[in-house]
XYZ file of C-alpha atoms in Angstrom:
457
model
C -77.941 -58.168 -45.109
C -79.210 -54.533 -45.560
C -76.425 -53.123 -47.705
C -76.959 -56.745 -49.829
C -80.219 -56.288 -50.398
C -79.618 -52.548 -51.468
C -77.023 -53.793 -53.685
C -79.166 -56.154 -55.523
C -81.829 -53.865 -55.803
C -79.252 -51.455 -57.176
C -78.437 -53.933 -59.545
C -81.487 -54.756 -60.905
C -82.386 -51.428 -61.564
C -79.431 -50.262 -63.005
C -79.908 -53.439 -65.809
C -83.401 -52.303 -66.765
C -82.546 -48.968 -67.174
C -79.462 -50.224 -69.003
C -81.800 -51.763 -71.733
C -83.996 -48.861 -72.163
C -86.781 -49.880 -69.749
C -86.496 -52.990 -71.964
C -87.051 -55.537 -69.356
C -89.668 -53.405 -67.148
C -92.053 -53.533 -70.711
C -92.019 -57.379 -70.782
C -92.397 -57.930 -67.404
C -95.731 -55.280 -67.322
C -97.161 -56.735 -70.728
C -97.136 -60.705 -69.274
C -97.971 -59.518 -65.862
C -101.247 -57.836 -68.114
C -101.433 -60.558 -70.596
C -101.955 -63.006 -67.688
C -105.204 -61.388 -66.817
C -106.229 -60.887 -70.267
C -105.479 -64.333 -71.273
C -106.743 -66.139 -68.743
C -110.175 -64.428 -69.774
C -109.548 -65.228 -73.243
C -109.019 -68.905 -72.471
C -112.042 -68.901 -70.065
C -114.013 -67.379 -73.070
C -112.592 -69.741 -75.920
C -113.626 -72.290 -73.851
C -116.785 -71.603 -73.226
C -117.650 -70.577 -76.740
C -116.652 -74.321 -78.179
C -119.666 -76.635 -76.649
C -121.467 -73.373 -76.499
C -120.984 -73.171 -80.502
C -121.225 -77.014 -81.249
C -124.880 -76.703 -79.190
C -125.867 -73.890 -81.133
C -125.659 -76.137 -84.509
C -124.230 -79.655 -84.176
C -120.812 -81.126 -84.977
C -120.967 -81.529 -88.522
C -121.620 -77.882 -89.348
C -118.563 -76.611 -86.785
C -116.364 -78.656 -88.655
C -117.536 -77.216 -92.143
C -116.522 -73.913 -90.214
C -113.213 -74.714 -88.804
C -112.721 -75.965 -92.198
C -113.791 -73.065 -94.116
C -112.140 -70.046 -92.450
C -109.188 -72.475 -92.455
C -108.946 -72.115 -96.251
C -109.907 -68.316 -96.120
C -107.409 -68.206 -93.524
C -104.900 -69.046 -96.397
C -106.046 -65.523 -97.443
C -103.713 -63.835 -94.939
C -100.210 -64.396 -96.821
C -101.153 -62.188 -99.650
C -100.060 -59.400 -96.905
C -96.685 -60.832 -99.187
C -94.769 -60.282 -95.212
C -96.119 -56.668 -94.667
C -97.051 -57.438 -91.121
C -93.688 -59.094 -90.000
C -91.782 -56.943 -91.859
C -93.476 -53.769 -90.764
C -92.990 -55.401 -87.281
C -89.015 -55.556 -87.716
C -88.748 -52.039 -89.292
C -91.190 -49.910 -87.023
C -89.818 -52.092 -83.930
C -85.873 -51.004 -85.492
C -87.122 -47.024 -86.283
C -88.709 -46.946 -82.750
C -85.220 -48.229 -81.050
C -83.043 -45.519 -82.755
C -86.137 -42.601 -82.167
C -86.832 -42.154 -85.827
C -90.886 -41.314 -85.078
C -91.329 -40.096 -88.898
C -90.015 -42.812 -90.570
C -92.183 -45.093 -88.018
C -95.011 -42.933 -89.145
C -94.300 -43.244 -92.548
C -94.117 -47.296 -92.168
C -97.457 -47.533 -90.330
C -99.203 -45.386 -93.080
C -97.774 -46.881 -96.033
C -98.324 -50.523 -94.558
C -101.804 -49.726 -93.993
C -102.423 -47.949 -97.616
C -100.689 -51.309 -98.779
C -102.702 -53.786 -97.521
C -105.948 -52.131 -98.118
C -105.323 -51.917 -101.594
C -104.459 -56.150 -101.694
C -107.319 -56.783 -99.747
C -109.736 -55.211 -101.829
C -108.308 -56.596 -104.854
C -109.023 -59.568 -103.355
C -112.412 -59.398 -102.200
C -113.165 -58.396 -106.374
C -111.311 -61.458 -107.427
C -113.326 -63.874 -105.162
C -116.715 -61.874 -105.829
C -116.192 -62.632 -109.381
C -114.853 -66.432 -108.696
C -117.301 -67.542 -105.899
C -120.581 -67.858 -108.243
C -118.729 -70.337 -109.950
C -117.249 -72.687 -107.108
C -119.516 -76.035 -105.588
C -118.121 -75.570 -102.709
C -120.017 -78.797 -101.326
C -118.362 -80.623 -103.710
C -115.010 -79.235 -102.955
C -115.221 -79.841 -98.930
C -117.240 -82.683 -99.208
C -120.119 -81.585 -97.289
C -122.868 -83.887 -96.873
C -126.150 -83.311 -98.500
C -127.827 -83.221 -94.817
C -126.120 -79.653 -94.384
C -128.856 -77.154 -95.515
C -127.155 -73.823 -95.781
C -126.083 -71.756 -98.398
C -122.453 -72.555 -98.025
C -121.459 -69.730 -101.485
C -122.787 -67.457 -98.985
C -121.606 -68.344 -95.922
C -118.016 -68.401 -97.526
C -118.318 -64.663 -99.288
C -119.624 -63.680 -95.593
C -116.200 -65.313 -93.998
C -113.797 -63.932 -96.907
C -115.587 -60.474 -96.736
C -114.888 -60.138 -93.000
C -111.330 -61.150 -93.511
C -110.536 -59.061 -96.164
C -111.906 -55.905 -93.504
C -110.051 -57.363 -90.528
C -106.740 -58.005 -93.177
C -106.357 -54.111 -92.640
C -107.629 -53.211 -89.728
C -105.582 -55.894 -87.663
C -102.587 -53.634 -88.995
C -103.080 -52.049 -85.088
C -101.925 -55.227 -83.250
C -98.654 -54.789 -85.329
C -97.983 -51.710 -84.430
C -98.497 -52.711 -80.721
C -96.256 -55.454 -80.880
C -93.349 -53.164 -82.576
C -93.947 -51.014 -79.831
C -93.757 -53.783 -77.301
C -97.685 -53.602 -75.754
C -98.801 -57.064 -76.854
C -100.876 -57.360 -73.501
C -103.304 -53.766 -75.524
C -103.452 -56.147 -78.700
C -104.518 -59.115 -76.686
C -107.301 -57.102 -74.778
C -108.297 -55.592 -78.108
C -108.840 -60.060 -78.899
C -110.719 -60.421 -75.460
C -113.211 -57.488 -76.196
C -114.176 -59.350 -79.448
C -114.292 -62.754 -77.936
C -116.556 -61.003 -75.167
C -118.929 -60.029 -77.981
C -118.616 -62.830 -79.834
C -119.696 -65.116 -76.695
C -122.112 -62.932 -75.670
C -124.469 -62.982 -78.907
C -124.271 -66.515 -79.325
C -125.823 -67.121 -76.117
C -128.639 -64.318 -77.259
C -128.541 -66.226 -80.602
C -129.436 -69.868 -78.889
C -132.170 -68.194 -76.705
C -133.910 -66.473 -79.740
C -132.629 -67.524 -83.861
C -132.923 -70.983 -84.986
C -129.562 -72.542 -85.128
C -128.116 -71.853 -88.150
C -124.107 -71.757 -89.891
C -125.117 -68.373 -91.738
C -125.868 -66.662 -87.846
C -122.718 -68.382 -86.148
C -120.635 -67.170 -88.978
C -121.694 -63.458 -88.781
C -121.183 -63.377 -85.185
C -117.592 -64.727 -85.035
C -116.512 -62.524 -87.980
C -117.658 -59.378 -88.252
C -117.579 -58.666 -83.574
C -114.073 -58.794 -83.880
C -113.533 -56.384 -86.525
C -115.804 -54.196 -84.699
C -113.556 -54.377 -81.176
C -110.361 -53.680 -83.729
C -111.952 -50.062 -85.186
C -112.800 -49.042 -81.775
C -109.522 -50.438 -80.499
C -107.854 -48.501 -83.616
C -109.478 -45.417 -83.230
C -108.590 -44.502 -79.904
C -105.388 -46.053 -79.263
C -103.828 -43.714 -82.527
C -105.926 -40.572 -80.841
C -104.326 -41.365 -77.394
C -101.155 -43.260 -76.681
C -99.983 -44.132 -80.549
C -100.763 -41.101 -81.893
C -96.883 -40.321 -82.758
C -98.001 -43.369 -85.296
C -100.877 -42.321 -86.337
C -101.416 -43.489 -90.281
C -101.799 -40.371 -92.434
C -102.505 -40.133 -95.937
C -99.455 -37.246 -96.196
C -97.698 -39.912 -94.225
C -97.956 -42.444 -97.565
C -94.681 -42.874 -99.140
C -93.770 -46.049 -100.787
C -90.751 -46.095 -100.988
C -91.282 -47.771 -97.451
C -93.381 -49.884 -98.766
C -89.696 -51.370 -100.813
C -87.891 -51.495 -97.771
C -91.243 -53.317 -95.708
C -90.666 -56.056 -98.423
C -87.116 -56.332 -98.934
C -87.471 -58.361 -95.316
C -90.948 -59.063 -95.605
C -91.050 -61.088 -98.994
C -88.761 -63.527 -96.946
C -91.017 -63.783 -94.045
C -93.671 -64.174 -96.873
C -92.686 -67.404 -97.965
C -92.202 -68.555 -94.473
C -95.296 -67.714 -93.522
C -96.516 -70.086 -96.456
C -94.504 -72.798 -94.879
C -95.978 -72.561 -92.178
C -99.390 -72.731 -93.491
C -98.506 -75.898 -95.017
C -97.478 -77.127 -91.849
C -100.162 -76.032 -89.506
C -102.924 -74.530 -91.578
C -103.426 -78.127 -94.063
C -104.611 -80.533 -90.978
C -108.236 -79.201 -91.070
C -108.542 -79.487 -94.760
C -106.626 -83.295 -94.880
C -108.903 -84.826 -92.297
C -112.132 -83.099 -93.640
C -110.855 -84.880 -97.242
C -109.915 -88.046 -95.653
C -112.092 -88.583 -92.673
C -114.840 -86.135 -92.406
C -115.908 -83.164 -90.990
C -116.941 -84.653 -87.405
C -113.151 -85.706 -86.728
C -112.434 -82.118 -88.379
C -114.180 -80.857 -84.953
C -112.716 -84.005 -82.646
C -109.265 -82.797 -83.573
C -109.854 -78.732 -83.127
C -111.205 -79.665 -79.715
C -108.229 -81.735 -78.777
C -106.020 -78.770 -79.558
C -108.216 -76.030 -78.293
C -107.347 -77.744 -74.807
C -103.693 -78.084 -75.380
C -103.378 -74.525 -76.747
C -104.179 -73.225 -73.351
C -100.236 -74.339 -72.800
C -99.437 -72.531 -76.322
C -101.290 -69.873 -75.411
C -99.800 -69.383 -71.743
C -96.175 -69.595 -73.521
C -97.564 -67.178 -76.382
C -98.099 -64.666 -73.376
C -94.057 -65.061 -71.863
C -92.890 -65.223 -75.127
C -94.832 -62.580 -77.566
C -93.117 -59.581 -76.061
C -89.907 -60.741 -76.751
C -89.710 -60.471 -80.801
C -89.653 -56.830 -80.502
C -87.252 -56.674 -77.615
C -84.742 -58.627 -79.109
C -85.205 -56.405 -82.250
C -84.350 -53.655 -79.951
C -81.597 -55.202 -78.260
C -79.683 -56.115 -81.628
C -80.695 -53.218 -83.007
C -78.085 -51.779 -80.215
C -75.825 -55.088 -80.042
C -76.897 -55.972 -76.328
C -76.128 -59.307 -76.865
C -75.506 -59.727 -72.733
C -79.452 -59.373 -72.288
C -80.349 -61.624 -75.262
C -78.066 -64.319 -73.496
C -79.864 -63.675 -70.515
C -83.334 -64.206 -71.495
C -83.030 -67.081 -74.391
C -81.353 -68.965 -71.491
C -84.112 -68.004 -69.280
C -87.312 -69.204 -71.635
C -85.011 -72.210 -72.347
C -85.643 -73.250 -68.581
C -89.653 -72.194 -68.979
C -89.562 -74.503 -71.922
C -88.007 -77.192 -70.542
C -89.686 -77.543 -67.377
C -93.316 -76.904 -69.274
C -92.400 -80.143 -71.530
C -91.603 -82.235 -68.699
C -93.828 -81.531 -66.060
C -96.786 -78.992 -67.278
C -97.882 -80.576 -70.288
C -97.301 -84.211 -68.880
C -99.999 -83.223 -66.567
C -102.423 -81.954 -68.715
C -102.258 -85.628 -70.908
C -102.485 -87.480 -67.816
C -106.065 -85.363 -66.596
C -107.150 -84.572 -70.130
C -109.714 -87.717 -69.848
C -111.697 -86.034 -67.010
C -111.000 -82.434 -68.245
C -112.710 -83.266 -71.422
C -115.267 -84.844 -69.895
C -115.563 -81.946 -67.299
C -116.190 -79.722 -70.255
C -117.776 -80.871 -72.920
C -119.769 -83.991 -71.485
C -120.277 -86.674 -74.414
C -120.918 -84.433 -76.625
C -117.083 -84.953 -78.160
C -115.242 -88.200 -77.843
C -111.291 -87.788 -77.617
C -109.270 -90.652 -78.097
C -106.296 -91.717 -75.290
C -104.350 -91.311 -77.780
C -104.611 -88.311 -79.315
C -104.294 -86.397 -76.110
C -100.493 -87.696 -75.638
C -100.033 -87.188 -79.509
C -101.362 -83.461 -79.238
C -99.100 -83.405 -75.934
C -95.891 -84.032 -77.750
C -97.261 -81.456 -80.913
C -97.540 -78.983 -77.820
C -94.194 -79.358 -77.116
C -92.477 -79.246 -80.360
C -95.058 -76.215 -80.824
C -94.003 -73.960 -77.932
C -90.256 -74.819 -78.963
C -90.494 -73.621 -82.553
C -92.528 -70.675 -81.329
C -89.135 -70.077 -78.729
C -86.861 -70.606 -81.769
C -88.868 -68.600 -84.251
C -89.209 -65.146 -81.911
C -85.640 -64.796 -81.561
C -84.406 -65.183 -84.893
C -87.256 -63.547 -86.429
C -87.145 -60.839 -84.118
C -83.074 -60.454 -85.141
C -84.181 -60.578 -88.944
C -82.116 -63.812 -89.088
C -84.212 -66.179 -91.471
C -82.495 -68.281 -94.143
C -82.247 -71.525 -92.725
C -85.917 -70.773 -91.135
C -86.859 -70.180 -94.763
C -85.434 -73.589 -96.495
C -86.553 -75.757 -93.512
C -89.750 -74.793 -93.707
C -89.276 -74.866 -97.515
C -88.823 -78.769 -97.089
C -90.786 -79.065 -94.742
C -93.582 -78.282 -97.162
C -92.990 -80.460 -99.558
C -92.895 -83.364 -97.148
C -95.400 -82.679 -94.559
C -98.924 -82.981 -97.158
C -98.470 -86.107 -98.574
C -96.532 -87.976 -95.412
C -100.062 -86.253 -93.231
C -102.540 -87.489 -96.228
C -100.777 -91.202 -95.835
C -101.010 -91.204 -92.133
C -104.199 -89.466 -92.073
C -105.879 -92.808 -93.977
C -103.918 -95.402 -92.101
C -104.017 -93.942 -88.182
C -106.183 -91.448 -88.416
C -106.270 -87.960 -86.726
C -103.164 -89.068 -84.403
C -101.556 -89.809 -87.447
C -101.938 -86.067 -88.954
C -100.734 -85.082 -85.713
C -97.260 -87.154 -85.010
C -96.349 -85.580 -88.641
C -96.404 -82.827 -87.960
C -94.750 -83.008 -84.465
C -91.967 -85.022 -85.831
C -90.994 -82.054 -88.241
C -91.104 -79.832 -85.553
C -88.667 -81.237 -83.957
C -86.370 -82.030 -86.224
C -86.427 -78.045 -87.317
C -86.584 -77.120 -83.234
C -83.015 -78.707 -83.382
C -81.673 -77.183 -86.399
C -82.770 -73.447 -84.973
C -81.461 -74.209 -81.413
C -78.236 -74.705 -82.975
C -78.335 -71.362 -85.243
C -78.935 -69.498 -81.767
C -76.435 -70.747 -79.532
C -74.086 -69.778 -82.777
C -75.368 -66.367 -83.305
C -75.214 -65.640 -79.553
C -71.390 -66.719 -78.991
C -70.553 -64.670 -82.158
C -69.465 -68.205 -83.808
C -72.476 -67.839 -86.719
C -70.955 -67.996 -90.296
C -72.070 -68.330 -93.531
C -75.538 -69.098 -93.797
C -76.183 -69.791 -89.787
C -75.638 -65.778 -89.759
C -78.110 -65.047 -92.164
């Protein structure tokens, strides 16, 4: 049994040494991102009846709504932070350090100059936007909602660069330092809005300067001495600028560019369609549905995450034993979350709801099962998605979600006025799986070296 045992352990260590401490990264960053995320749920939360109490339904959905629109902001990074991701993740497997340094600075040079051209453009636009008109806000809403917008696109246009650090952590396979760099915001950002109830009159203009501008805060700090310590090989440099990076950034990042507008379509849209269609109150019943059942997304998000830059890594040296291994291995997660874990959580989501939020939100039977089934399709895109994006393998991600697009707004406007939120929902999780079957099938191609044509591109 002894000399078993030592040949197993032999075994095991010879593999992760095999894959360049590959494996041993993963396994430390979701043993960390465990403990980080499981104060990050705790805290997200706690922050959603603590937020709705602070102000009252109505004006939390006029904020969901609005920094989902600004959130639209974040593809005019045209793919720079997926395609930095790829090419740092490819330059760090193959020890180029300069060339990584020359990505990080020129991504970062980049994006500062879009997102100050964009924060001019909207200065100059905002003055002339009713923006109560255009979100249908009702007249009992008192603040000054120009402002409160040029406060939430201001922010985002600061974070648009300065987020450029959880990038580099991802290509460099720490996604458990970019998700405490999240927690020490969220921290903050909890913190002053219980201050806020206990002292300031209740108000959107406070809530919305204390969940934008802590977070940016947490990434400087988080910046500054992560590229002084352990990144410092990456440090951006001005000498470092050279943009002829910048060409070959976008040469796989203006692909991930327009997926990344599919995907707004698809996920980003719902806030905006039920504020149109039903109103801002079942904007906020259908944000608190899913803030429940992204615990599950968020708890896959922590097995998964690590993996896009690892199976950069691995291709990027044709391991395609390891990739084998571990597809088939979140395949079994997957599966046995959708059958048992997230049946679960539909069955108990009554009382859970109830546990924590009172009466103050009423969630429909209903939409609990229909968010259970968008969970599903969810965490099996997200398993699709890393693989393939992480291999640089994109086309038929690309026209899917192309379709997809021009489907998924006016079948979720139809069912948004006929069944409601649920309705909204089942689109979308109905697309999802149709694509999570198209993309398993691209895999288990590319992985027996039987992808041709456009399934290997």
């Amino acid at each position: 049994m002894g000399s078993i045992a030592a040949k197993a352990k032999r075994r095991i260590v010879s593999l992760i040494k095999s894959d360049g401490n590959r494996s041993e990264k993963i396994f430390k960053n979701v043993i960390l991102s465990f403990g980080v995320k499981g104060g990050s749920i705790i805290v997200g939360l706690l922050l959603v009846p603590m937020t709705i109490n602070y102000i009252n339904p109505i004006q939390y959905g006029i904020w969901l709504t609005i920094s989902s629109v600004v959130s639209w902001m974040s593809f005019f990074d045209i793919g720079m932070g997926n395609g930095l991701r790829n090419k740092l993740a490819h330059a760090i497997a193959l020890n180029e350090y300069e060339n990584a340094r020359k990505y990080v600075s020129t991504a970062y040079a980049v994006l500062a100059m879009i997102a100050f051209a964009l924060f001019v453009i909207f200065w100059l636009v905002n003055p002339h936007l009713n923006w109560n008109s255009l979100l249908s806000i009702p007249d009992t809403v008192k603040d000054n909602i120009q402002l409160v917008v040029l406060i939430i696109v201001g922010s985002f246009c600061v974070q648009f660069v300065v987020q450029t650090i959880n990038v580099v952590l991802m290509a460099n396979q720490q996604p458990a330092i970019s998700s405490l760099i999240l927690f020490v915001g969220q921290l903050g950002i909890l913190a002053t809005i219980f201050i806020l109830k206990q002292t300031v009159v209740g108000t959107l203009t406070n809530l919305v300067l204390a969940l934008t501008i802590l977070p940016i805060f947490a990434l400087l700090i988080g910046s500054i001495y992560l590229y002084n310590n352990q990144l410092k090989i990456f440090a951006p440099s001005f000498r470092s600028i050279d943009f002829k990076f910048a060409k070959n950034i976008l040469n796989l990042g203006g692909i991930f560019f327009v997926i990344q507008i599919g995907a707004m379509l698809l996920f980003q849209t719902d806030n905006i369609i039920i504020n149109k269609i039903i109103g801002p109150e079942a904007v906020t019943v259908f944000n608190v549905s899913y803030k429940l059942f992204s615990v599950v997304i968020m708890l896959f998000g922590i097995l998964i995450t690590p993996y896009w830059s690892a199976f950069t890594d691995a291709y990027s040296k044709q391991d395609f034993d390891w990739m084998q291994n571990k597809v088939y291995r979140m395949r079994i997660i997957w599966v046995i979350l959708s059958l048992v874990g997230i049946p679960l959580l539909v069955f108990s989501s009554k009382f859970l709801f109830i546990f924590w939020l009172g009466h103050t939100v009423n969630i429909p039977p209903n939409l609990s099962i229909a968010m259970g089934l968008y969970t599903i399709g969810f965490t099996g895109m997200t398993l699709n998605c890393y693989f393939l994006n992480g291999i640089g393998k994109l086309k038929i991600q690309l026209y899917l979600y192309v379709v997809s697009c021009l489907i998924n707004v006016p079948l979720s406007i139809y069912w948004a006025s006929r069944a409601g939120v649920v309705g909204v929902v089942l689109v979308n999780t109905i697309i999802m799986f149709l694509m999570c079957i198209v993309l398993w099938i691209q895999i288990n191609k590319i992985l027996k070296n039987r992808a041709y044509g456009i399934w290997n591109k």
